[in-house]
CSV table of C-alpha atoms in Angstrom, one decimal:
chain,number,residue,atom,x,y,z
A,1,PRO,CA,14.6,-95.2,162.5
A,2,ARG,CA,14.1,-91.8,161.0
A,3,GLY,CA,13.0,-90.6,157.6
A,4,ARG,CA,15.6,-89.0,155.4
A,5,ALA,CA,15.1,-87.4,152.0
A,6,ASP,CA,16.6,-89.4,149.1
A,7,ARG,CA,18.7,-87.0,147.0
A,8,ALA,CA,17.5,-88.4,143.7
A,9,GLY,CA,13.8,-88.8,144.1
A,10,GLY,CA,12.9,-86.7,147.2
A,11,GLU,CA,11.2,-89.7,148.9
A,12,PRO,CA,12.0,-90.3,152.6
A,13,LEU,CA,14.1,-93.5,153.2
A,14,VAL,CA,14.4,-95.3,156.5
A,15,THR,CA,17.8,-94.7,158.2
A,16,TYR,CA,19.3,-95.4,161.6
A,17,PRO,CA,21.0,-92.7,163.8
A,18,ASN,CA,24.2,-94.7,164.4
A,19,ARG,CA,24.5,-95.5,160.6
A,20,PRO,CA,23.6,-92.3,158.8
A,21,GLY,CA,25.1,-93.4,155.5
A,22,ARG,CA,23.2,-96.7,155.3
A,23,ARG,CA,19.7,-97.2,153.9
A,24,PHE,CA,17.5,-100.0,155.2
A,25,GLY,CA,14.1,-101.3,154.3
A,26,ARG,CA,11.6,-99.8,151.8
A,27,PRO,CA,11.1,-96.1,151.1
A,28,ALA,CA,8.6,-94.5,153.4
A,29,PRO,CA,5.1,-94.2,151.9
A,30,LYS,CA,4.7,-91.8,149.0
A,31,ALA,CA,2.2,-89.1,149.0
A,32,PRO,CA,-1.3,-90.4,148.0
A,33,THR,CA,-2.3,-90.1,144.4
A,34,ASP,CA,-5.8,-88.9,145.2
A,35,PRO,CA,-5.9,-85.3,143.8
A,36,TRP,CA,-8.4,-84.1,146.5
A,37,PHE,CA,-5.7,-85.0,149.0
A,38,HIS,CA,-3.2,-82.5,147.4
A,39,LEU,CA,-5.9,-79.9,147.2
A,40,LEU,CA,-6.9,-80.3,150.8
A,41,ASP,CA,-3.2,-80.1,151.9
A,42,LEU,CA,-2.5,-77.1,149.7
A,43,TYR,CA,-5.5,-75.0,150.8
A,44,ALA,CA,-4.8,-75.8,154.5
A,45,ARG,CA,-1.2,-74.5,154.2
A,46,LEU,CA,-2.2,-71.4,152.3
A,47,VAL,CA,-4.8,-70.2,154.8
A,48,ALA,CA,-2.6,-71.0,157.8
A,49,SER,CA,0.5,-69.2,156.4
A,50,LYS,CA,1.3,-65.6,157.1
A,51,SER,CA,3.1,-65.4,153.8
A,52,PRO,CA,1.4,-64.2,150.6
A,53,ALA,CA,-0.4,-67.0,148.8
A,54,ASP,CA,1.7,-66.9,145.7
A,55,SER,CA,5.0,-67.5,147.6
A,56,GLU,CA,3.4,-70.2,149.7
A,57,LEU,CA,2.2,-71.9,146.6
A,58,ALA,CA,5.6,-71.7,145.0
A,59,HIS,CA,7.1,-73.3,148.1
A,60,PHE,CA,4.5,-76.1,148.1
A,61,LEU,CA,5.3,-77.0,144.5
A,62,ARG,CA,9.1,-76.9,145.0
A,63,LEU,CA,8.7,-79.6,147.7
A,64,ARG,CA,6.5,-81.8,145.4
A,65,PRO,CA,8.5,-82.1,142.2
A,66,ALA,CA,6.6,-85.3,141.2
A,67,LEU,CA,3.5,-83.3,140.4
A,68,ARG,CA,3.0,-83.1,136.7
A,69,GLN,CA,1.9,-79.9,134.9
A,70,ASP,CA,-1.6,-81.2,134.2
A,71,GLU,CA,-1.9,-82.1,137.9
A,72,ILE,CA,-0.8,-78.6,138.9
A,73,ALA,CA,-3.2,-77.1,136.5
A,74,TRP,CA,-6.0,-79.2,138.0
A,75,LEU,CA,-5.0,-78.1,141.5
A,76,LEU,CA,-5.0,-74.4,140.6
A,77,ARG,CA,-8.4,-74.7,138.8
A,78,HIS,CA,-10.0,-75.9,142.0
A,79,LEU,CA,-7.9,-73.8,144.4
A,80,SER,CA,-8.8,-70.4,142.9
A,81,PRO,CA,-12.6,-70.6,143.6
A,82,MET,CA,-12.0,-72.1,147.1
A,83,MET,CA,-9.7,-69.1,147.9
A,84,ARG,CA,-12.1,-66.6,146.5
A,85,HIS,CA,-15.0,-68.1,148.5
A,86,ARG,CA,-13.1,-68.4,151.8
A,87,ILE,CA,-15.2,-65.8,153.6
A,88,ARG,CA,-18.4,-67.5,152.5
A,89,THR,CA,-17.1,-70.8,153.9
A,90,LEU,CA,-16.3,-69.3,157.2
A,91,GLN,CA,-19.6,-67.4,157.4
A,92,LEU,CA,-21.5,-70.6,156.7
A,93,TYR,CA,-19.6,-72.4,159.4
A,94,ARG,CA,-20.2,-69.6,161.8
A,95,TRP,CA,-23.9,-69.2,161.4
A,96,ALA,CA,-25.3,-72.5,159.9
A,97,GLY,CA,-26.5,-74.2,163.1
A,98,GLU,CA,-27.6,-73.7,166.7
A,99,ARG,CA,-24.1,-73.5,168.3
A,100,ALA,CA,-22.3,-70.3,169.1
A,101,PRO,CA,-19.9,-68.9,166.5
A,102,LEU,CA,-16.6,-70.9,166.3
A,103,ILE,CA,-14.5,-68.3,164.6
A,104,SER,CA,-13.6,-64.7,165.5
A,105,ASP,CA,-14.6,-61.6,163.5
A,106,ALA,CA,-10.9,-61.3,162.3
A,107,TRP,CA,-10.8,-63.7,159.4
A,108,HIS,CA,-7.1,-64.2,159.7
A,109,GLU,CA,-7.6,-65.6,163.3
A,110,THR,CA,-9.7,-68.7,162.9
A,111,SER,CA,-10.2,-70.8,166.0
A,112,PHE,CA,-9.7,-74.1,164.2
A,113,ALA,CA,-6.7,-75.6,162.5
A,114,GLY,CA,-6.2,-75.1,158.7
A,115,LEU,CA,-6.9,-78.7,157.9
A,116,GLU,CA,-10.4,-78.5,159.4
A,117,GLU,CA,-11.1,-75.3,157.5
A,118,SER,CA,-9.7,-76.9,154.3
A,119,ALA,CA,-12.2,-79.8,154.7
A,120,PHE,CA,-15.1,-77.3,155.1
A,121,ALA,CA,-13.9,-75.3,152.1
A,122,LEU,CA,-13.6,-78.4,149.9
A,123,TYR,CA,-17.0,-79.7,150.9
A,124,ARG,CA,-18.6,-76.3,150.1
A,125,HIS,CA,-16.7,-76.1,146.8
A,126,LEU,CA,-17.9,-79.6,145.7
A,127,ARG,CA,-21.5,-78.8,146.6
A,128,GLU,CA,-21.9,-75.3,145.3
A,129,GLU,CA,-19.4,-75.0,142.4
A,130,GLU,CA,-18.9,-78.6,141.2
A,131,GLY,CA,-22.5,-79.8,141.7
A,132,HIS,CA,-21.7,-82.9,143.7
A,133,SER,CA,-24.4,-84.5,145.8
A,134,PRO,CA,-24.0,-84.4,149.6
A,135,LEU,CA,-22.9,-88.0,149.6
A,136,GLN,CA,-20.4,-87.5,146.8
A,137,ALA,CA,-18.9,-84.4,148.4
A,138,ARG,CA,-18.7,-86.1,151.8
A,139,GLU,CA,-17.0,-89.2,150.3
A,140,SER,CA,-14.4,-87.1,148.4
A,141,VAL,CA,-13.5,-85.0,151.5
A,142,THR,CA,-13.5,-88.1,153.8
A,143,LYS,CA,-11.2,-89.9,151.5
A,144,ALA,CA,-8.8,-87.0,151.3
A,145,LEU,CA,-8.8,-86.6,155.1
A,146,GLU,CA,-8.1,-90.2,155.7
A,147,ALA,CA,-5.2,-90.2,153.2
A,148,HIS,CA,-3.8,-87.1,154.9
A,149,GLY,CA,-3.9,-88.9,158.3
A,150,LYS,CA,-1.9,-91.8,157.0
A,151,TRP,CA,0.6,-89.7,155.0
A,152,VAL,CA,4.3,-89.7,156.1
A,153,PRO,CA,5.7,-86.5,154.5
A,154,SER,CA,9.3,-85.9,153.6
A,155,PRO,CA,11.3,-84.3,156.4
A,156,LYS,CA,11.4,-81.0,154.4
A,157,ILE,CA,7.6,-80.8,154.5
A,158,ARG,CA,6.3,-79.8,157.9
A,159,PRO,CA,3.5,-81.9,159.3
A,160,PHE,CA,0.2,-80.1,159.6
A,161,PRO,CA,-1.4,-79.8,163.1
A,162,THR,CA,-5.1,-80.5,163.6
A,163,ALA,CA,-7.5,-79.7,166.4
A,164,GLY,CA,-9.5,-82.8,167.3
A,165,ASP,CA,-10.9,-85.2,164.7
A,166,PRO,CA,-11.4,-83.5,161.3
A,167,LEU,CA,-14.0,-86.2,160.3
A,168,VAL,CA,-16.1,-85.3,163.3
A,169,LYS,CA,-16.0,-81.6,162.5
A,170,LEU,CA,-16.7,-82.4,158.9
A,171,ARG,CA,-19.9,-84.2,159.8
A,172,ASP,CA,-20.9,-81.2,162.0
A,173,PHE,CA,-20.2,-78.8,159.1
A,174,GLN,CA,-22.1,-80.9,156.6
A,175,SER,CA,-25.2,-80.9,158.8
A,176,ARG,CA,-25.0,-77.2,159.2
A,177,PHE,CA,-24.4,-76.6,155.5
A,178,GLU,CA,-27.3,-78.7,154.4
A,179,SER,CA,-29.8,-77.2,156.9
A,180,ASP,CA,-32.4,-74.9,155.4
A,181,GLY,CA,-31.7,-72.1,157.8
A,182,ALA,CA,-28.0,-71.9,157.0
A,183,LEU,CA,-27.6,-68.1,157.4
A,184,SER,CA,-31.1,-67.2,158.8
A,185,ALA,CA,-29.7,-66.4,162.2
A,186,ALA,CA,-27.0,-64.1,160.9
A,187,PRO,CA,-27.2,-60.3,160.9
A,188,GLU,CA,-27.8,-58.7,157.5
A,189,GLU,CA,-24.1,-57.6,157.4
A,190,ASP,CA,-22.9,-61.2,157.7
A,191,ARG,CA,-25.4,-62.5,155.2
A,192,PHE,CA,-24.1,-59.9,152.7
A,193,SER,CA,-20.6,-60.8,153.6
A,194,ALA,CA,-21.3,-64.5,152.9
A,195,GLU,CA,-23.1,-63.7,149.6
A,196,CYS,CA,-20.1,-61.6,148.4
A,197,SER,CA,-17.5,-63.7,150.2
A,198,LEU,CA,-15.6,-60.6,151.4
A,199,PRO,CA,-15.0,-59.2,154.9
A,200,ALA,CA,-17.7,-56.8,156.2
A,201,ASP,CA,-15.2,-54.0,156.7
A,202,LEU,CA,-14.2,-54.0,153.0
A,203,LEU,CA,-17.7,-54.4,151.8
A,204,GLY,CA,-18.8,-51.5,154.0
A,205,ARG,CA,-16.2,-49.3,152.2
A,206,TRP,CA,-17.5,-50.3,148.8
A,207,VAL,CA,-21.2,-49.8,149.8
A,208,THR,CA,-20.4,-46.3,151.1
A,209,ARG,CA,-18.5,-45.4,147.9
A,210,PHE,CA,-20.4,-47.1,145.1
A,211,GLY,CA,-23.8,-48.1,146.6
A,212,ARG,CA,-25.0,-51.5,147.5
A,213,GLU,CA,-25.8,-52.9,144.0
A,214,GLU,CA,-22.5,-51.7,142.5
A,215,ALA,CA,-20.6,-53.2,145.5
A,216,ARG,CA,-22.4,-56.5,144.9
A,217,ALA,CA,-21.4,-56.4,141.2
A,218,LEU,CA,-17.8,-55.5,142.1
A,219,ALA,CA,-17.6,-58.4,144.6
A,220,ALA,CA,-19.1,-60.8,142.0
A,221,ALA,CA,-16.4,-59.7,139.4
A,222,MET,CA,-13.7,-60.3,142.0
A,223,ARG,CA,-14.9,-63.9,142.4
A,224,GLN,CA,-14.5,-64.6,138.7
A,225,ASP,CA,-11.4,-66.1,137.0
A,226,PRO,CA,-9.3,-63.2,135.7
A,227,PRO,CA,-8.6,-63.0,132.0
A,228,LEU,CA,-5.2,-63.9,130.6
A,229,ASP,CA,-3.9,-60.8,128.8
A,230,LEU,CA,-0.8,-60.4,126.7
A,231,ARG,CA,0.9,-57.1,125.7
A,232,VAL,CA,2.4,-57.2,122.3
A,233,ASN,CA,6.0,-55.8,122.1
A,234,THR,CA,5.6,-53.4,119.2
A,235,LEU,CA,9.4,-53.2,118.9
A,236,ARG,CA,9.4,-56.7,117.6
A,237,THR,CA,6.0,-57.4,116.1
A,238,SER,CA,2.4,-56.2,115.6
A,239,ARG,CA,-0.8,-57.3,117.3
A,240,GLU,CA,-2.1,-58.7,114.0
A,241,ASP,CA,1.1,-60.8,113.5
A,242,ALA,CA,1.0,-62.0,117.1
A,243,LEU,CA,-2.7,-63.0,116.8
A,244,ALA,CA,-1.8,-64.9,113.6
A,245,LYS,CA,1.0,-66.8,115.2
A,246,LEU,CA,-1.2,-67.7,118.2
A,247,ALA,CA,-3.9,-69.0,115.8
A,248,SER,CA,-1.3,-71.1,114.0
A,249,LEU,CA,-0.6,-72.8,117.4
A,250,GLY,CA,-4.3,-73.5,117.9
A,251,LEU,CA,-4.7,-70.8,120.5
A,252,GLU,CA,-7.7,-68.5,120.5
A,253,GLY,CA,-7.3,-64.8,121.2
A,254,GLU,CA,-8.8,-61.5,120.4
A,255,ALA,CA,-7.8,-57.9,120.4
A,256,GLY,CA,-8.3,-56.1,123.8
A,257,ALA,CA,-11.2,-53.8,124.1
A,258,LEU,CA,-9.1,-50.8,125.4
A,259,SER,CA,-5.4,-51.1,124.9
A,260,PRO,CA,-4.1,-51.2,121.3
A,261,THR,CA,-1.3,-53.5,122.4
A,262,CYS,CA,-3.5,-56.1,124.3
A,263,ILE,CA,-4.4,-59.6,123.2
A,264,ARG,CA,-6.9,-61.4,125.5
A,265,LEU,CA,-6.5,-65.2,125.3
A,266,LYS,CA,-9.3,-67.7,125.7
A,267,GLY,CA,-8.6,-70.4,128.3
A,268,ARG,CA,-5.4,-70.7,130.3
A,269,PRO,CA,-2.7,-71.9,127.9
A,270,ARG,CA,0.9,-72.1,129.2
A,271,VAL,CA,2.2,-68.9,127.8
A,272,HIS,CA,5.7,-69.3,129.3
A,273,GLY,CA,6.3,-72.2,127.0
A,274,LEU,CA,5.5,-70.4,123.8
A,275,ASP,CA,8.3,-69.1,121.5
A,276,LEU,CA,6.4,-65.8,121.3
A,277,TYR,CA,7.0,-65.3,125.0
A,278,ARG,CA,10.5,-66.8,125.3
A,279,GLU,CA,11.7,-64.5,122.5
A,280,GLY,CA,10.2,-61.3,124.0
A,281,LEU,CA,7.5,-60.7,121.4
A,282,VAL,CA,4.7,-60.7,124.0
A,283,GLU,CA,4.5,-60.2,127.8
A,284,ILE,CA,1.8,-61.2,130.3
A,285,GLN,CA,0.2,-57.9,131.4
A,286,ASP,CA,-3.3,-57.1,132.4
A,287,GLU,CA,-5.0,-54.7,130.0
A,288,GLY,CA,-5.6,-52.1,132.8
A,289,SER,CA,-1.9,-52.1,133.5
A,290,GLN,CA,-1.2,-51.5,129.9
A,291,LEU,CA,-3.4,-48.4,129.9
A,292,VAL,CA,-1.1,-46.8,132.5
A,293,SER,CA,1.7,-46.4,130.0
A,294,HIS,CA,-0.6,-44.9,127.4
A,295,VAL,CA,-1.7,-42.3,129.9
A,296,LEU,CA,1.9,-41.3,130.4
A,297,ASP,CA,2.2,-41.1,126.6
A,298,PRO,CA,6.0,-40.9,126.4
A,299,ARG,CA,7.6,-39.6,123.2
A,300,PRO,CA,10.8,-40.9,121.5
A,301,ASN,CA,13.9,-39.2,122.9
A,302,TRP,CA,12.3,-38.4,126.2
A,303,LYS,CA,14.1,-39.1,129.5
A,304,VAL,CA,11.6,-41.1,131.6
A,305,LEU,CA,11.8,-42.4,135.2
A,306,ASP,CA,9.9,-45.5,136.2
A,307,ALA,CA,10.2,-44.8,139.9
A,308,CYS,CA,8.7,-48.0,141.4
A,309,ALA,CA,9.5,-50.3,138.5
A,310,GLY,CA,9.2,-53.7,140.3
A,311,ALA,CA,9.6,-56.5,137.7
A,312,GLY,CA,9.6,-53.9,134.9
A,313,GLY,CA,6.4,-54.7,133.0
A,314,LYS,CA,5.5,-51.1,132.5
A,315,THR,CA,9.1,-50.2,131.9
A,316,LEU,CA,9.2,-52.5,128.9
A,317,HIS,CA,5.9,-51.1,127.6
A,318,LEU,CA,7.3,-47.5,127.9
A,319,ALA,CA,10.4,-48.5,125.9
A,320,ALA,CA,8.2,-49.8,123.1
A,321,LEU,CA,6.0,-46.7,123.1
A,322,MET,CA,9.2,-44.6,122.8
A,323,LYS,CA,10.3,-46.8,119.8
A,324,GLY,CA,13.5,-47.7,121.6
A,325,ARG,CA,14.8,-44.2,121.6
A,326,GLY,CA,15.5,-41.9,124.5
A,327,GLU,CA,16.2,-43.2,128.0
A,328,ILE,CA,14.1,-45.0,130.6
A,329,HIS,CA,15.6,-45.3,134.1
A,330,ALA,CA,14.0,-48.2,136.0
A,331,HIS,CA,14.3,-47.8,139.7
A,332,ASP,CA,13.0,-49.7,142.7
A,333,ARG,CA,14.0,-49.6,146.4
A,334,ASP,CA,13.8,-53.4,146.4
A,335,GLU,CA,16.8,-54.5,144.3
A,336,ARG,CA,15.6,-58.1,144.0
A,337,LYS,CA,12.6,-57.0,142.0
A,338,LEU,CA,14.8,-55.7,139.2
A,339,GLU,CA,16.9,-58.8,138.8
A,340,ASP,CA,15.1,-60.1,135.7
A,341,LEU,CA,14.6,-56.8,134.0
A,342,ARG,CA,17.9,-56.7,132.2
A,343,LEU,CA,17.3,-60.1,130.7
A,344,ARG,CA,13.8,-59.2,129.7
A,345,ALA,CA,15.0,-55.9,128.2
A,346,ARG,CA,17.5,-57.8,126.0
A,347,LYS,CA,14.9,-60.2,124.8
A,348,ALA,CA,12.5,-57.4,124.0
A,349,GLN,CA,15.3,-55.5,122.2
A,350,ALA,CA,14.6,-52.5,124.4
A,351,GLY,CA,18.1,-50.9,124.4
A,352,ASN,CA,16.9,-47.6,125.9
A,353,ILE,CA,16.3,-49.1,129.4
A,354,ARG,CA,18.8,-48.2,132.2
A,355,VAL,CA,18.4,-50.2,135.4
A,356,THR,CA,19.4,-48.1,138.4
A,357,GLN,CA,20.3,-49.5,141.8
A,358,PRO,CA,18.7,-48.3,145.0
A,359,GLY,CA,20.2,-45.0,146.1
A,360,SER,CA,21.9,-44.4,142.8
A,361,ILE,CA,19.1,-42.8,140.8
A,362,PRO,CA,20.3,-39.9,138.6
A,363,PHE,CA,18.7,-36.8,140.1
A,364,ASN,CA,18.3,-35.1,136.7
A,365,ALA,CA,15.1,-33.4,135.5
A,366,TYR,CA,12.9,-36.0,133.7
A,367,ASP,CA,10.5,-35.4,130.9
A,368,ALA,CA,8.1,-37.8,132.6
A,369,VAL,CA,8.0,-39.7,135.9
A,370,LEU,CA,5.8,-42.7,136.5
A,371,ILE,CA,5.1,-43.6,140.2
A,372,ASP,CA,3.4,-47.0,140.3
A,373,ALA,CA,3.1,-46.7,144.1
A,374,PRO,CA,3.1,-49.7,146.4
A,375,CYS,CA,-0.5,-50.3,147.6
A,376,MET,CA,-2.7,-53.0,149.2
A,377,GLY,CA,-3.6,-54.3,145.8
A,378,LEU,CA,-7.3,-54.6,146.4
A,379,GLY,CA,-7.8,-54.1,142.7
A,380,THR,CA,-6.3,-57.5,142.1
A,381,LEU,CA,-8.5,-59.5,144.5
A,382,ARG,CA,-9.6,-61.9,141.7
A,383,ARG,CA,-5.9,-62.9,141.3
A,384,ASN,CA,-4.8,-62.5,145.0
A,385,PRO,CA,-7.9,-63.2,147.1
A,386,ASP,CA,-5.9,-63.6,150.3
A,387,ILE,CA,-5.3,-59.8,150.3
A,388,ALA,CA,-8.8,-59.4,151.6
A,389,TRP,CA,-8.4,-61.6,154.7
A,390,ARG,CA,-4.8,-60.9,155.9
A,391,GLY,CA,-6.2,-58.7,158.7
A,392,GLU,CA,-8.4,-55.7,159.1
A,393,ILE,CA,-8.3,-53.2,156.2
A,394,ALA,CA,-7.9,-49.9,158.1
A,395,PRO,CA,-4.6,-50.5,159.9
A,396,ARG,CA,-3.0,-52.1,156.9
A,397,MET,CA,-4.1,-49.2,154.8
A,398,ALA,CA,-2.6,-46.7,157.2
A,399,ASP,CA,0.8,-48.4,156.9
A,400,MET,CA,0.6,-48.4,153.1
A,401,VAL,CA,-0.4,-44.8,152.9
A,402,GLU,CA,2.8,-43.7,154.6
A,403,ARG,CA,4.9,-45.6,152.0
A,404,GLN,CA,2.9,-44.0,149.2
A,405,ALA,CA,3.4,-40.5,150.6
A,406,GLU,CA,7.1,-41.0,150.8
A,407,CYS,CA,7.2,-42.2,147.2
A,408,LEU,CA,5.3,-39.1,146.0
A,409,ARG,CA,7.4,-36.7,147.9
A,410,SER,CA,10.6,-38.3,146.8
A,411,TYR,CA,10.0,-38.8,143.1
A,412,ALA,CA,7.6,-36.0,142.0
A,413,PRO,CA,10.2,-33.2,142.3
A,414,LEU,CA,12.3,-35.0,139.7
A,415,VAL,CA,9.9,-34.0,136.9
A,416,ARG,CA,11.2,-31.0,134.9
A,417,THR,CA,9.1,-27.9,134.4
A,418,GLY,CA,6.7,-28.7,131.6
A,419,GLY,CA,7.1,-32.4,132.3
A,420,VAL,CA,4.5,-35.1,133.0
A,421,LEU,CA,3.8,-36.9,136.3
A,422,VAL,CA,1.6,-40.1,136.4
A,423,TYR,CA,0.6,-41.6,139.7
A,424,THR,CA,-1.0,-45.0,139.7
A,425,THR,CA,-2.0,-47.9,142.0
A,426,CYS,CA,-3.7,-51.2,141.5
A,427,SER,CA,-6.2,-50.1,144.1
A,428,PHE,CA,-9.2,-47.7,144.0
A,429,GLU,CA,-9.5,-46.9,147.7
A,430,PRO,CA,-9.6,-43.1,148.4
A,431,GLU,CA,-6.8,-43.2,151.0
A,432,GLU,CA,-4.4,-44.6,148.4
A,433,THR,CA,-5.6,-42.5,145.5
A,434,VAL,CA,-7.5,-39.1,145.6
A,435,ALA,CA,-6.9,-38.4,149.2
A,436,MET,CA,-3.2,-39.4,148.9
A,437,LEU,CA,-2.7,-36.8,146.1
A,438,GLU,CA,-4.6,-34.1,147.8
A,439,ALA,CA,-2.4,-34.4,150.9
A,440,ASN,CA,1.0,-35.1,149.4
A,441,LEU,CA,1.3,-33.8,145.8
A,442,PRO,CA,4.0,-31.1,145.8
A,443,GLU,CA,3.1,-27.6,144.7
A,444,GLY,CA,3.5,-26.7,141.0
A,445,PHE,CA,1.6,-29.6,139.5
A,446,VAL,CA,-1.7,-29.1,137.7
A,447,PRO,CA,-4.2,-31.7,136.4
A,448,SER,CA,-3.6,-32.8,132.8
A,449,PRO,CA,-6.8,-34.0,131.0
A,450,ILE,CA,-6.4,-37.7,130.0
A,451,ALA,CA,-8.9,-38.0,127.1
A,452,PRO,CA,-6.8,-36.1,124.5
A,453,VAL,CA,-3.8,-38.2,125.5
A,454,LEU,CA,-5.6,-41.5,125.0
A,455,ALA,CA,-6.9,-40.3,121.7
A,456,HIS,CA,-3.3,-40.0,120.6
A,457,SER,CA,-3.1,-43.8,121.0
A,458,SER,CA,-6.6,-44.3,119.5
A,459,ILE,CA,-8.0,-45.5,122.8
A,460,ALA,CA,-11.8,-45.1,123.2
A,461,LEU,CA,-12.6,-44.8,126.9
A,462,GLU,CA,-15.5,-42.8,128.2
A,463,LEU,CA,-14.2,-39.9,130.2
A,464,ALA,CA,-15.3,-36.4,131.2
A,465,GLU,CA,-13.6,-33.8,129.0
A,466,ASN,CA,-11.3,-32.4,131.7
A,467,ALA,CA,-10.9,-35.6,133.8
A,468,HIS,CA,-7.3,-36.1,134.9
A,469,THR,CA,-8.0,-39.4,136.7
A,470,ILE,CA,-9.2,-42.8,135.7
A,471,THR,CA,-10.7,-45.5,137.9
A,472,LEU,CA,-10.8,-48.9,136.3
A,473,LEU,CA,-13.1,-51.6,137.8
A,474,PRO,CA,-13.3,-55.3,137.0
A,475,SER,CA,-17.1,-55.0,137.1
A,476,VAL,CA,-17.2,-52.2,134.5
A,477,HIS,CA,-14.1,-52.4,132.3
A,478,GLY,CA,-13.1,-56.1,132.6
A,479,THR,CA,-9.6,-55.2,133.8
A,480,ASP,CA,-8.0,-55.4,137.2
A,481,GLY,CA,-8.8,-52.5,139.5
A,482,PHE,CA,-6.6,-49.4,138.8
A,483,PHE,CA,-6.4,-45.7,139.6
A,484,VAL,CA,-4.4,-43.5,137.3
A,485,ALA,CA,-3.8,-39.7,137.6
A,486,ARG,CA,-1.9,-37.4,135.2
A,487,PHE,CA,-0.3,-34.0,136.0
A,488,LEU,CA,1.9,-31.4,134.3
A,489,ARG,CA,4.5,-29.5,136.2
A,490,GLU,CA,4.0,-25.7,135.7
A,491,ARG,CA,6.9,-24.6,138.0
């Protein structure tokens, strides 16, 4: 007999090859109810997958429709710190003991299967972040591993390969972890990597640029839970009214420290279920991302191009700043990213947004062009920790730089004489920011000081008088990491 997914409930039922339409016997065993089992399985699939973590997570949840919202919230609460501390887990396993290292220096090429690494990560998480005793942590992980070994998944869920007996490897890892000299044999570079839970090549970049202490502070900020920021749609409501409506629902929020349109919520409420969100009165958007539109400072009746619009978060903000007047052309080379923008624009009552298809962008002169260039996204590590260990930084950076240069050369010439160009990335690496502009900004553009522009929006941000760039850091500003530069076209 083989397992077959039941159309109604998704549970595998026993069938026979010569009678495909008949069901016999009882349903195959359901997934265990132990929450640590689901966490073990989810983490293992995320670290073993070559896909981005968010898409792998979405796939995981689609195949497990029985999970309730509170169970999903529990999984994510534990998964996030495990992901952010992955490098620490691997460094501990590599150096905590007498044996030779069992993993390679390339963190995306571990020499053991994802299930074993998941067991190590869960044990470390329970000991260091949940405060469990060695016995409690061992029992929880053992129970989850035993449940995983007995689990018969649906045919749609691929079985997970293991290398040897995970319980044997767990005992080995536990003895290494609990030893006093856990990282004593490691070089200073690896001890620092374990402390910061980041690859040595990325940490080396930050130490060179910011100094060791600032690099440590930046790494610590990247290991924290990111805040949940909302952007108020000023076409529909005010920040004061939105705060009052949130308070009436029992939700705590406060005005953002930088952006006049930001509300920072306390906790992690389900914003997508709120009427405020469904009706387009607020959008989820990091406060640093909100500042980008204020740096552009568009005026009503301008013609603006959002050149790499993506899902359109900044497009909607620009529409509100322009009070719904003028035109905003939202363009992206990946048409799929723009699919939801029309619906979001209708909800926001932003009638001045024009979604343009790839290759059909109107080559008119624009009063302002925003280039939110594709980048490695290292400024968003606290939200997407897997970016740090998807391979070595340098070769991935070189590939991204080519795409950024192409965007800059393609879109910057569309700014009219006297118009504004803003270039931004959710990264602060020199190759993607300052060096990119120095090498690829077309002639005729001059720096435009940002401080007077932000003053127009009553934004108090410490900047040098003539500074035309901003670098936002989680450790300093409490936002995601961003780089923003502003230029005027003289000729």
